[in-house]
Short mmCIF file of C-alpha atoms in Angstrom, two decimals:
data_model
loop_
_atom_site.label_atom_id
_atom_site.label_comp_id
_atom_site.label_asym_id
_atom_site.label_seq_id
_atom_site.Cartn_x
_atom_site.Cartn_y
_atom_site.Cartn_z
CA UNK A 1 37.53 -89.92 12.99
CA UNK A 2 36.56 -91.48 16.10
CA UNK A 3 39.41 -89.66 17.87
CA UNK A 4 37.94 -85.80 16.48
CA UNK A 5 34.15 -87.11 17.45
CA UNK A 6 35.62 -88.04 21.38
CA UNK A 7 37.18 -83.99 21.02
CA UNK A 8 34.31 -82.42 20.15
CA UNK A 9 31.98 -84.21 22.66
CA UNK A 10 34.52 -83.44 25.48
CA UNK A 11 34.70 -79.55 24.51
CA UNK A 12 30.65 -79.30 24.02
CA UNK A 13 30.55 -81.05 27.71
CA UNK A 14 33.10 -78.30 29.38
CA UNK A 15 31.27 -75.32 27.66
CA UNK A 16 28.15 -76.87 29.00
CA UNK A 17 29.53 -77.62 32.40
CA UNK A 18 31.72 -73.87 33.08
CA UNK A 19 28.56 -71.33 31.83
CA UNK A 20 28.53 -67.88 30.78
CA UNK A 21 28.10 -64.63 32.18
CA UNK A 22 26.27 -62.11 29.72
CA UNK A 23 27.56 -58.35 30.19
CA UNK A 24 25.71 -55.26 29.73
CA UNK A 25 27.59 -51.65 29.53
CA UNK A 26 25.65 -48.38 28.97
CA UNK A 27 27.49 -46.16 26.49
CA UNK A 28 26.37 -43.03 28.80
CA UNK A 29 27.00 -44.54 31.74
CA UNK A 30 30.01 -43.41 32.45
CA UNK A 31 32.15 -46.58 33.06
CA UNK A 32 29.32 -48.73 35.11
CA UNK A 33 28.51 -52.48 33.75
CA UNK A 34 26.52 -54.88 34.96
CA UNK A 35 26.34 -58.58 34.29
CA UNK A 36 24.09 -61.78 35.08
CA UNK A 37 24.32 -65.17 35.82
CA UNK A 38 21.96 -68.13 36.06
CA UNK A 39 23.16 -71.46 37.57
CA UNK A 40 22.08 -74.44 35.45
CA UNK A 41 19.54 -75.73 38.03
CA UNK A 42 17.87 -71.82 38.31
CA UNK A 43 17.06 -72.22 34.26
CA UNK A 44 15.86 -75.47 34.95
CA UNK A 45 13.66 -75.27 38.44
CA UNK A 46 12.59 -71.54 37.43
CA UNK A 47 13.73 -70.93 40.79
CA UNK A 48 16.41 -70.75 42.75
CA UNK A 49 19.63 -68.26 43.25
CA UNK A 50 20.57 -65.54 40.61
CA UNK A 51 23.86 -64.20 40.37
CA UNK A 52 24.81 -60.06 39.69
CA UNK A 53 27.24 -57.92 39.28
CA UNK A 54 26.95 -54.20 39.64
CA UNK A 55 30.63 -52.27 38.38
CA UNK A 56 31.31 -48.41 38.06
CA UNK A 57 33.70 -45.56 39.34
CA UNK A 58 34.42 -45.58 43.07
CA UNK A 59 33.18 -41.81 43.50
CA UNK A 60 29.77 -42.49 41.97
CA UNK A 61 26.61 -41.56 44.75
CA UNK A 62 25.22 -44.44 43.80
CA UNK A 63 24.30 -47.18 41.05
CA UNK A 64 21.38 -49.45 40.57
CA UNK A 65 20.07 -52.30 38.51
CA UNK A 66 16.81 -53.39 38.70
CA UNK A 67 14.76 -56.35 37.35
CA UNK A 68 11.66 -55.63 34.74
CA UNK A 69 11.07 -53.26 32.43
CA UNK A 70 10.60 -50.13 35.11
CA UNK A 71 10.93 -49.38 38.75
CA UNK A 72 7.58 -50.64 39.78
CA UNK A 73 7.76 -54.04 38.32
CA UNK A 74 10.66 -55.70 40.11
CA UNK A 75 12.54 -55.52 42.24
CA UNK A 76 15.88 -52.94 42.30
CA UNK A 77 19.61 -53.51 43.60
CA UNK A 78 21.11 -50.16 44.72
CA UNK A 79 24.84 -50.18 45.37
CA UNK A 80 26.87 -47.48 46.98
CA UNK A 81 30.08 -46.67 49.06
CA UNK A 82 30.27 -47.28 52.69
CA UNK A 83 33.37 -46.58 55.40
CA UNK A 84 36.48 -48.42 54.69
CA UNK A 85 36.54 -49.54 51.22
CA UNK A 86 33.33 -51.21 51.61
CA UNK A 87 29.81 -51.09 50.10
CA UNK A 88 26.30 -51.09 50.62
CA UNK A 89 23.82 -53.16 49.06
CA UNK A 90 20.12 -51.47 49.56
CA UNK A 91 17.50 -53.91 48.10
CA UNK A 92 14.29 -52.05 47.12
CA UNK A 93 10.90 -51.37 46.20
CA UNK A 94 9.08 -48.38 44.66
CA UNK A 95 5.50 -47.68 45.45
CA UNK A 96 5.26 -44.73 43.04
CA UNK A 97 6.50 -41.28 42.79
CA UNK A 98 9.21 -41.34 45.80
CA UNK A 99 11.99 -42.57 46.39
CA UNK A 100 11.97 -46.46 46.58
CA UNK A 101 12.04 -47.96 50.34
CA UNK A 102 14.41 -50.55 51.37
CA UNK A 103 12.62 -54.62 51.27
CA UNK A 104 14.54 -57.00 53.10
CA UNK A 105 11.95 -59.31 51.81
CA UNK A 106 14.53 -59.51 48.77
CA UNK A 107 16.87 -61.89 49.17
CA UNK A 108 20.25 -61.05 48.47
CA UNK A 109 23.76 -60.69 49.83
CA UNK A 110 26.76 -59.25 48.49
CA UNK A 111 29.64 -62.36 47.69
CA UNK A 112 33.38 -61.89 48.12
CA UNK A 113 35.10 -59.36 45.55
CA UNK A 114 32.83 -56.29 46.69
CA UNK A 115 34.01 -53.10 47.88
CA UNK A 116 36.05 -50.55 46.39
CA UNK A 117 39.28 -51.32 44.81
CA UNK A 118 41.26 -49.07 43.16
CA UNK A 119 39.09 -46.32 42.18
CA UNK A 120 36.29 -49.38 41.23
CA UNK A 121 33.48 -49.98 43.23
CA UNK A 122 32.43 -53.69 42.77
CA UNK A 123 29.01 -55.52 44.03
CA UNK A 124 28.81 -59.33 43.17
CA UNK A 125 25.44 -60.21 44.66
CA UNK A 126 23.47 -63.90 44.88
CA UNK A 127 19.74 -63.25 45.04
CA UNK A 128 17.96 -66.16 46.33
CA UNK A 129 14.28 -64.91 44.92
CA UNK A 130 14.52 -62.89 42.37
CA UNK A 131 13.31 -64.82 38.97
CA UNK A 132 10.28 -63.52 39.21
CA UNK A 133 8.47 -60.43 38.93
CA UNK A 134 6.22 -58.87 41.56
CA UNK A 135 3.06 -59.93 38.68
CA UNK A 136 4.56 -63.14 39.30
CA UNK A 137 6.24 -63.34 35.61
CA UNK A 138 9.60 -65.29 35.15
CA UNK A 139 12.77 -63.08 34.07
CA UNK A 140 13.93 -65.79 32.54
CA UNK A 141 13.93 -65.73 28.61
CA UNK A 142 15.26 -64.60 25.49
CA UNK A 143 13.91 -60.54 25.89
CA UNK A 144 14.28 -60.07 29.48
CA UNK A 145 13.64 -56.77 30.66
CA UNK A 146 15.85 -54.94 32.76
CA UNK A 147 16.52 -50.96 34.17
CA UNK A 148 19.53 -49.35 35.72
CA UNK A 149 20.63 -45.78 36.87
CA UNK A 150 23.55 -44.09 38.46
CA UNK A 151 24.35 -40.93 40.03
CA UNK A 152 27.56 -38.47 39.65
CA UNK A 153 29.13 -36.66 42.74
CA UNK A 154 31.16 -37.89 45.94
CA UNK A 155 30.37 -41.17 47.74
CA UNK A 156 27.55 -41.26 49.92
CA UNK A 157 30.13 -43.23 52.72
CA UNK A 158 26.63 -45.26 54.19
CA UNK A 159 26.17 -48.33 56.03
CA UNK A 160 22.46 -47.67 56.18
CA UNK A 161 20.75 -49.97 53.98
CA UNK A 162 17.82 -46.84 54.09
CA UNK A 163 19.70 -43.85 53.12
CA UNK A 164 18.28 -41.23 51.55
CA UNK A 165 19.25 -41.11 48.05
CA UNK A 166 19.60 -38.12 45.49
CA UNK A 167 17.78 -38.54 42.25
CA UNK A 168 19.76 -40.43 39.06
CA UNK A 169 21.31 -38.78 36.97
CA UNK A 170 21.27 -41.51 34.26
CA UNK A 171 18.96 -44.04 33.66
CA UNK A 172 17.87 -46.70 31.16
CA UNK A 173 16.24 -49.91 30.05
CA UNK A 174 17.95 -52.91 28.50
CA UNK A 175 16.90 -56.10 27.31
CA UNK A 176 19.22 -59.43 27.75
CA UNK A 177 18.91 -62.96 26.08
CA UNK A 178 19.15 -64.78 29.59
CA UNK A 179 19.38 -67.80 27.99
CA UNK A 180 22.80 -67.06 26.85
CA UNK A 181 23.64 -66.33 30.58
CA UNK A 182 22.77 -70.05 31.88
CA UNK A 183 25.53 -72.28 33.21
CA UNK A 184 27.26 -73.33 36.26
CA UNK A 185 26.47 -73.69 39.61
CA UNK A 186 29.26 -71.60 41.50
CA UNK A 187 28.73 -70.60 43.93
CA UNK A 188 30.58 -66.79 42.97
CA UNK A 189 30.93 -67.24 39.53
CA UNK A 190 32.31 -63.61 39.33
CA UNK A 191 35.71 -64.72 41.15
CA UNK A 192 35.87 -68.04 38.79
CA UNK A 193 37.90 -68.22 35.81
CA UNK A 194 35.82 -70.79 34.06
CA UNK A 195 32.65 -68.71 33.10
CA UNK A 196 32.79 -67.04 29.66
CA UNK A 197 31.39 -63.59 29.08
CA UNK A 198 29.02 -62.68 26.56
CA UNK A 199 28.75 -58.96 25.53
CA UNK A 200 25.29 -58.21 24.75
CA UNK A 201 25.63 -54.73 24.71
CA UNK A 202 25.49 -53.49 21.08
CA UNK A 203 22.11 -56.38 20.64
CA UNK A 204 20.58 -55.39 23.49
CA UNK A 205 17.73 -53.46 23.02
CA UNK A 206 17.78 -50.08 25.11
CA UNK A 207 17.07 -46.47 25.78
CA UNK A 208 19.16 -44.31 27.97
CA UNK A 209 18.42 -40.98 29.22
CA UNK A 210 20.11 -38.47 30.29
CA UNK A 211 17.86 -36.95 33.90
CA UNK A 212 19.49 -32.87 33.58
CA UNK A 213 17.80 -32.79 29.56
CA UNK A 214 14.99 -34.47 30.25
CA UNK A 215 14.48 -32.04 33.44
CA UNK A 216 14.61 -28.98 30.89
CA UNK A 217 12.77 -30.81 28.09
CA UNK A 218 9.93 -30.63 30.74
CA UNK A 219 10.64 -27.17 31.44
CA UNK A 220 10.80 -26.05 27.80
CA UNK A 221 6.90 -28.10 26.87
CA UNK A 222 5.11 -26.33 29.93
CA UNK A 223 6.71 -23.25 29.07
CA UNK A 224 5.72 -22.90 25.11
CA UNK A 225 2.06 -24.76 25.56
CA UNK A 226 1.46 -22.63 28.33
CA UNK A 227 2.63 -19.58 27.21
CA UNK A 228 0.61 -20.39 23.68
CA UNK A 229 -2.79 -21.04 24.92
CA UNK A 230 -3.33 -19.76 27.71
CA UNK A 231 -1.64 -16.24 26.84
CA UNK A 232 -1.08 -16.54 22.85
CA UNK A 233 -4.07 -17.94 21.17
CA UNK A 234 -7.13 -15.84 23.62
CA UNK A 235 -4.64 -12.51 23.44
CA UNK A 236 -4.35 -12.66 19.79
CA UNK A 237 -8.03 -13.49 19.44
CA UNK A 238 -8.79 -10.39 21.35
CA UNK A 239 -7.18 -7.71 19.02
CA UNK A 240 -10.26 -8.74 16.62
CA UNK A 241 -12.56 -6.73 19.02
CA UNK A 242 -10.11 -4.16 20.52
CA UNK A 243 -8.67 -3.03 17.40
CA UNK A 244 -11.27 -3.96 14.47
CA UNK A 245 -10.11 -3.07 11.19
CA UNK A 246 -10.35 -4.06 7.46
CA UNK A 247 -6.37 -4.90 8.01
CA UNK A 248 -6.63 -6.28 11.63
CA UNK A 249 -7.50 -10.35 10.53
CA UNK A 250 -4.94 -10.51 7.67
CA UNK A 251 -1.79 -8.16 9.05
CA UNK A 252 -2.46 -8.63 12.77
CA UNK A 253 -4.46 -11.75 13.31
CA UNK A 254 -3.28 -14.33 10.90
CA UNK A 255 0.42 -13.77 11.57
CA UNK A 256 0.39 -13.27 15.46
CA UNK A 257 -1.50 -16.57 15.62
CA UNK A 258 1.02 -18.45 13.08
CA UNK A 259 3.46 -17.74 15.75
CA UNK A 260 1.33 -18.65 18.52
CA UNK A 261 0.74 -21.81 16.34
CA UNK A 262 4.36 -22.54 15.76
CA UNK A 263 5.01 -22.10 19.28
CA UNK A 264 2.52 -24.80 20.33
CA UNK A 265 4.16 -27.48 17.78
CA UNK A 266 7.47 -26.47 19.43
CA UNK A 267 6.16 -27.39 22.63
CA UNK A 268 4.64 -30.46 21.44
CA UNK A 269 8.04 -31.95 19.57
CA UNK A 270 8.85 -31.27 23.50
CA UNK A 271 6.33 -33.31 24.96
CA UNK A 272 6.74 -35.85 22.51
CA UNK A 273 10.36 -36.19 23.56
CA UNK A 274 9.48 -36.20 27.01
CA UNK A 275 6.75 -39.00 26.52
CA UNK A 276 9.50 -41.06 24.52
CA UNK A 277 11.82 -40.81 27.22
CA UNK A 278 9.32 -42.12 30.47
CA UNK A 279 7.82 -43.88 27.46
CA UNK A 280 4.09 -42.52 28.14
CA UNK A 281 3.20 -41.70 24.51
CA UNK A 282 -0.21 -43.06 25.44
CA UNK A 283 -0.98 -41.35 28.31
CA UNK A 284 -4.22 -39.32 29.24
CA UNK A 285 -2.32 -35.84 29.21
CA UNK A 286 0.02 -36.32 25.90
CA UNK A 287 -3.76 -38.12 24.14
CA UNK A 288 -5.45 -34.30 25.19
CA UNK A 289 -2.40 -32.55 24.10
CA UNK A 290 -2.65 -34.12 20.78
CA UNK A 291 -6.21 -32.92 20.19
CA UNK A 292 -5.77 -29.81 21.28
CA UNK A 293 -2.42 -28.53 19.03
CA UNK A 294 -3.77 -30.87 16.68
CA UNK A 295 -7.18 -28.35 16.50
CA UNK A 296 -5.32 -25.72 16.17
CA UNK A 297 -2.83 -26.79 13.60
CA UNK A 298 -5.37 -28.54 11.05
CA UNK A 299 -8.69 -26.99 11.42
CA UNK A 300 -8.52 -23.27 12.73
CA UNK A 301 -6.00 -21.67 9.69
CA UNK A 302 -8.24 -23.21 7.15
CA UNK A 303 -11.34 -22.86 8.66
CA UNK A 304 -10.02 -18.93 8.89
CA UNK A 305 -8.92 -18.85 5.25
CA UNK A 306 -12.48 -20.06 4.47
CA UNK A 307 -14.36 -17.09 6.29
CA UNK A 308 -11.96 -14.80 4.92
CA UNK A 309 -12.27 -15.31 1.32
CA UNK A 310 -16.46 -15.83 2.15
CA UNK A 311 -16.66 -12.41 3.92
CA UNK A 312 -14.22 -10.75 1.02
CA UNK A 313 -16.88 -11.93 -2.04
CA UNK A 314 -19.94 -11.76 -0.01
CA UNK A 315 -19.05 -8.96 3.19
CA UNK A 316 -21.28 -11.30 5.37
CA UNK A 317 -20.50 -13.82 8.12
CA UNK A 318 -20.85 -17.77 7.15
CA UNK A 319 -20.46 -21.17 9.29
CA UNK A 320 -16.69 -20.66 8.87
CA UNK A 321 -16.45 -17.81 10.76
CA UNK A 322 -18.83 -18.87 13.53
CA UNK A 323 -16.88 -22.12 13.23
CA UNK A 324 -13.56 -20.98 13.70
CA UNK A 325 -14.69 -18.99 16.33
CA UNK A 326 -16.08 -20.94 18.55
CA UNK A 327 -13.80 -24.23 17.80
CA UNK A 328 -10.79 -22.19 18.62
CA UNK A 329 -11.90 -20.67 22.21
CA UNK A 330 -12.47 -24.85 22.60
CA UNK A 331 -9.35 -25.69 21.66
CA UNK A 332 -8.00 -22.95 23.45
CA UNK A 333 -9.92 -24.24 26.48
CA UNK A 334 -8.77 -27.92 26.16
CA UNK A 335 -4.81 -26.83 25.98
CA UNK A 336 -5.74 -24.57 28.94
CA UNK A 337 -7.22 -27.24 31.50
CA UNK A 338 -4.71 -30.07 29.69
CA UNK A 339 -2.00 -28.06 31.25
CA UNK A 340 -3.31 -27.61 34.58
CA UNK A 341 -3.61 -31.77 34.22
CA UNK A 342 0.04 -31.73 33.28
CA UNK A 343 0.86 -30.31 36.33
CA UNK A 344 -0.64 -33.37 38.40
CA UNK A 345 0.52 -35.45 35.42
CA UNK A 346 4.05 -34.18 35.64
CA UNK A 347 3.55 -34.20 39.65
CA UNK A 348 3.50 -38.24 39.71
CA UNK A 349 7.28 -38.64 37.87
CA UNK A 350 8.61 -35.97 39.96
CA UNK A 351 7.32 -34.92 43.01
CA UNK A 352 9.71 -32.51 43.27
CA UNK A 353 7.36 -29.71 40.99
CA UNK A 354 7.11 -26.18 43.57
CA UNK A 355 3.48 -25.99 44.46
CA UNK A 356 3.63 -22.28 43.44
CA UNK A 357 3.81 -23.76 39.77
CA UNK A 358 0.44 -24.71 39.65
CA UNK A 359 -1.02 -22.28 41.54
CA UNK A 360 0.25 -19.33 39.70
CA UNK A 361 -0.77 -21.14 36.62
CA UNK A 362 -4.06 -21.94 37.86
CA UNK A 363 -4.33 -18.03 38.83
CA UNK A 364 -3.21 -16.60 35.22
CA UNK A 365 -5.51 -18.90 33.29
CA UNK A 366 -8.37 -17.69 35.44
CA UNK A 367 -7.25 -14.09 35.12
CA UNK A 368 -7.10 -14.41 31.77
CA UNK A 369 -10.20 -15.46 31.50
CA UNK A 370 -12.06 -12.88 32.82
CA UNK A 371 -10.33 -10.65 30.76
CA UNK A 372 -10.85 -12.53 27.94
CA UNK A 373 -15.02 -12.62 28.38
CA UNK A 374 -14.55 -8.69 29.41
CA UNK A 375 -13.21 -7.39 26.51
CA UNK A 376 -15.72 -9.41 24.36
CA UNK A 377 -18.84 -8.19 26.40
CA UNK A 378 -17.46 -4.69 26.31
CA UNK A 379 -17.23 -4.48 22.66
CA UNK A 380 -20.47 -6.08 22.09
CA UNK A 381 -22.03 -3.13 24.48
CA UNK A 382 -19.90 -0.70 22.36
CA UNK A 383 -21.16 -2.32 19.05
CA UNK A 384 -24.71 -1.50 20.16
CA UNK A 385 -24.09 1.91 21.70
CA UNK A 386 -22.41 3.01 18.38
CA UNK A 387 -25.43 1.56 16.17
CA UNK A 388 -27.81 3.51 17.97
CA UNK A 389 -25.94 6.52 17.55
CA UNK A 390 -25.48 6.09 14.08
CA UNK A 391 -29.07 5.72 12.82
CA UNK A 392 -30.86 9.32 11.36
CA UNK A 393 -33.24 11.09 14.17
CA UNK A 394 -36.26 10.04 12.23
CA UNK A 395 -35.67 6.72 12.35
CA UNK A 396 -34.76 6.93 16.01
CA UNK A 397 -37.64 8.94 16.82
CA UNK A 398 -39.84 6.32 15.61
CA UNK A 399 -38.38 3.67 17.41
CA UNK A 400 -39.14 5.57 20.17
CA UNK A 401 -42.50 5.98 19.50
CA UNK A 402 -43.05 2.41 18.91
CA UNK A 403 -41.33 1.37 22.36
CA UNK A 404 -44.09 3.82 23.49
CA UNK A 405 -46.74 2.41 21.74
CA UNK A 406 -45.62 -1.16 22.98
CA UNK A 407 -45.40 -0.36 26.38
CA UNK A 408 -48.68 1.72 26.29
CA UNK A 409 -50.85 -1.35 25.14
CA UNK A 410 -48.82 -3.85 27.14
CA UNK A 411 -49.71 -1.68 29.98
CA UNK A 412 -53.42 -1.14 29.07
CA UNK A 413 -54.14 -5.26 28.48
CA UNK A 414 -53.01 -5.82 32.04
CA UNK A 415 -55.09 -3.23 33.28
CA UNK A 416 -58.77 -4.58 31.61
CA UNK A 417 -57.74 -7.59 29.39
CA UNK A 418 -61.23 -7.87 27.80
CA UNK A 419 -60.35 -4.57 26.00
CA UNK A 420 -61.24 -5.16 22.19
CA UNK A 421 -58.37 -3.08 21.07
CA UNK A 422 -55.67 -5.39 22.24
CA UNK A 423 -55.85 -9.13 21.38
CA UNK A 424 -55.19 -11.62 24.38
CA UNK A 425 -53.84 -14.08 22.49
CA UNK A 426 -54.11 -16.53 26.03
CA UNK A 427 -57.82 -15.80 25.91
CA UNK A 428 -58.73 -17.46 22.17
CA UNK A 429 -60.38 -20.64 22.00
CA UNK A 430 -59.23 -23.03 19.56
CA UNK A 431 -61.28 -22.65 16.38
CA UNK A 432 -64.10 -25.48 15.90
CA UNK A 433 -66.26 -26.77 13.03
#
């Protein structure tokens, strides 16, 4: 008994004493890993040296691993190929929308076992400052944020720690249980034999994206919401007044805008999947998109349905009708000026948007605008025209003898106001008791 306790305390002492390594690999990354170790002293101090290791194909651009939950919060480790089976190690920042510039204020070195050996490009690195943060918050702990990326195509072949760097073509966030990663105090614990590895891959809690979808995800939501409100919804609206007709709201109307309507909850399940991926479901442009399709969706059919069935009993106009009216060119409006924020919305994840996006856009909704308060203002002058036309002669004729008549007096009471045929209402004193 005594001889099993002696065993067990001597095994519990050399698991202590060797330390793990936890490993993460991304099942789109296309063969890259990367795994983590912190020295017994790090998890104790909450400071001290960090230990990484960056692994993928030898003919990647690039890779990267960076600390926190996205590119601003940390700080990022970008590995690629340099002249004679060697590597670079670029330690960066990102200051928003651009490429992130090389820090040397990070750091880090790369430890014996880099470069690229057959067909595997390798980067064990020791940070000496990296368990925090740039907020100042430990990475230390059981959900520890992290983010990588990598891009496909031939080896950049770089000693310059600056180079310029095409976009990812992958990326993702990951969380690790660092606490399952603490042990040792080697000094490379990537070339020891006496560190276990801990897969935390299938725990881990992480999204990965893939950059090319995502790019036409984009495409595919600023196509359909644009195309629906600023050409769908007004165009549709329009064939009320250029082609009115008992059949126009119900054969015409109704179904063009059900389309138009569809179109917009197409683009939205677009933007929603967009917003999921840069995880910005809460953001100022998706929070107007919302109430905008949302407008659209819910309240314009029924509010529609309601002035339909009013006008069929009754052949009069109600609050529904003025309702929908009015609350759709709002909508309308909303989705219209949301989009043109999309553009400067879209602009600060990729920079990369043509200017002649915006601008055209900018110059279709305004042309269709005019158009669209044309068409109504020529109908309305139509309406009246038509009216006139249609009343008898008699009746005409005595309108125009009581313009006349109008004009006549209003003509003779600023010529002698005291007249006692016309009443200046100005001149009357209040009555008194």
């Amino acid at each position: 008994m005594r001889l099993w306790s002696f065993v067990v305390g001597i095994l519990g002492l050399v698991t202590c004493t060797l330390g793990q390594i936890i490993n993460y690999t991304p099942s789109h990354g296309t063969g890259v890993s990367y795994r983590v170790n912190i020295p017994d002293d790090t998890a104790v101090n909450g400071s001290g040296p960090i230990y990484l290791q960056l692994k993928g194909p030898g003919d990647f651009k690039w890779m990267a691993l960076g600390t926190g939950d996205r590119m601003l919060a940390g700080n990022l480790f970008i590995v690629y190929a340099a002249p004679g089976g060697n590597i670079t190690l670029s330690t960066r920042r990102a200051i928003g929308p651009i490429q992130p510039i090389y820090d040397p204020d990070i750091k880090a070195s790369l430890l014996d076992g880099s470069g690229v050996h057959n067909g595997t490009m390798t980067a064990n690195i020791r940070c000496d400052n990296c368990m925090k943060l740039r907020n100042g918050d430990s990475i230390f702990g059981s959900r520890s944020s992290w983010i990588w990326a990598m891009t496909h195509g031939g080896p950049l072949l770089s000693s310059n720690v600056s180079e310029t760097l095409y976009q990812h073509d992958w990326h993702g966030i990951f969380s690790l249980d660092l606490t399952l990663a603490v042990g040792g105090n080697s000094s490379n614990p990537f070339s020891s034999s006496d560190f276990t590895v801990v897969d935390y891959t299938s725990t881990s809690n992480q999204q990965q994206v893939n950059d090319t979808i995502l790019h036409r995800k984009r495409i595919a939501h600023g196509v359909m919401t644009s195309v629906a409100f600023v050409l769908l919804f007004p165009g549709f609206a329009l064939l009320l007044y250029i082609y009115p007709s008992r059949y126009t709201v119900t054969r015409i109307h109704a179904p063009l805008q059900l389309f138009a309507v569809l179109l917009a909850l197409a683009g939205l399940g677009a933007g929603i999947s967009v917003s999921q991926d840069l995880r910005e479901l809460a953001g100022y442009h998706p929070i107007i998109g919302y109430f905008a399709i949302g407008g659209v969706v819910l309240i314009q059919p029924v509010l529609g349905i309601m002035q339909h069935r009013h006008f069929r009993k009754t052949k009069e106009k109600s609050l529904y009708g003025f309702s929908h009216r009015w609350l759709g060119r709002i909508f309308s409006s909303v989705g219209i000026i949301n989009g043109g924020v999309g553009f400067y919305y879209a602009y600060g994840k990729n920079p990369d948007i043509p200017p002649a996006s915006p601008i055209s856009y900018g110059g279709i909704s305004g042309g269709v605008g005019i158009i669209y308060v044309s068409v109504i203002a020529w109908r309305r002058w139509r309406d009246r025209v038509q009216a006139r036309k249609a009343l008898p002669p008699k009746t005409l004729k005595t309108m125009a003898s009581f313009k006349s008549t109008k004009s006549l007096a209003e003509s003779s009471m600023s010529q002698d106001p005291e007249r006692l045929d016309v009443v200046d209402l100005s001149q009357e004193k209040p009555w008194q008791p």
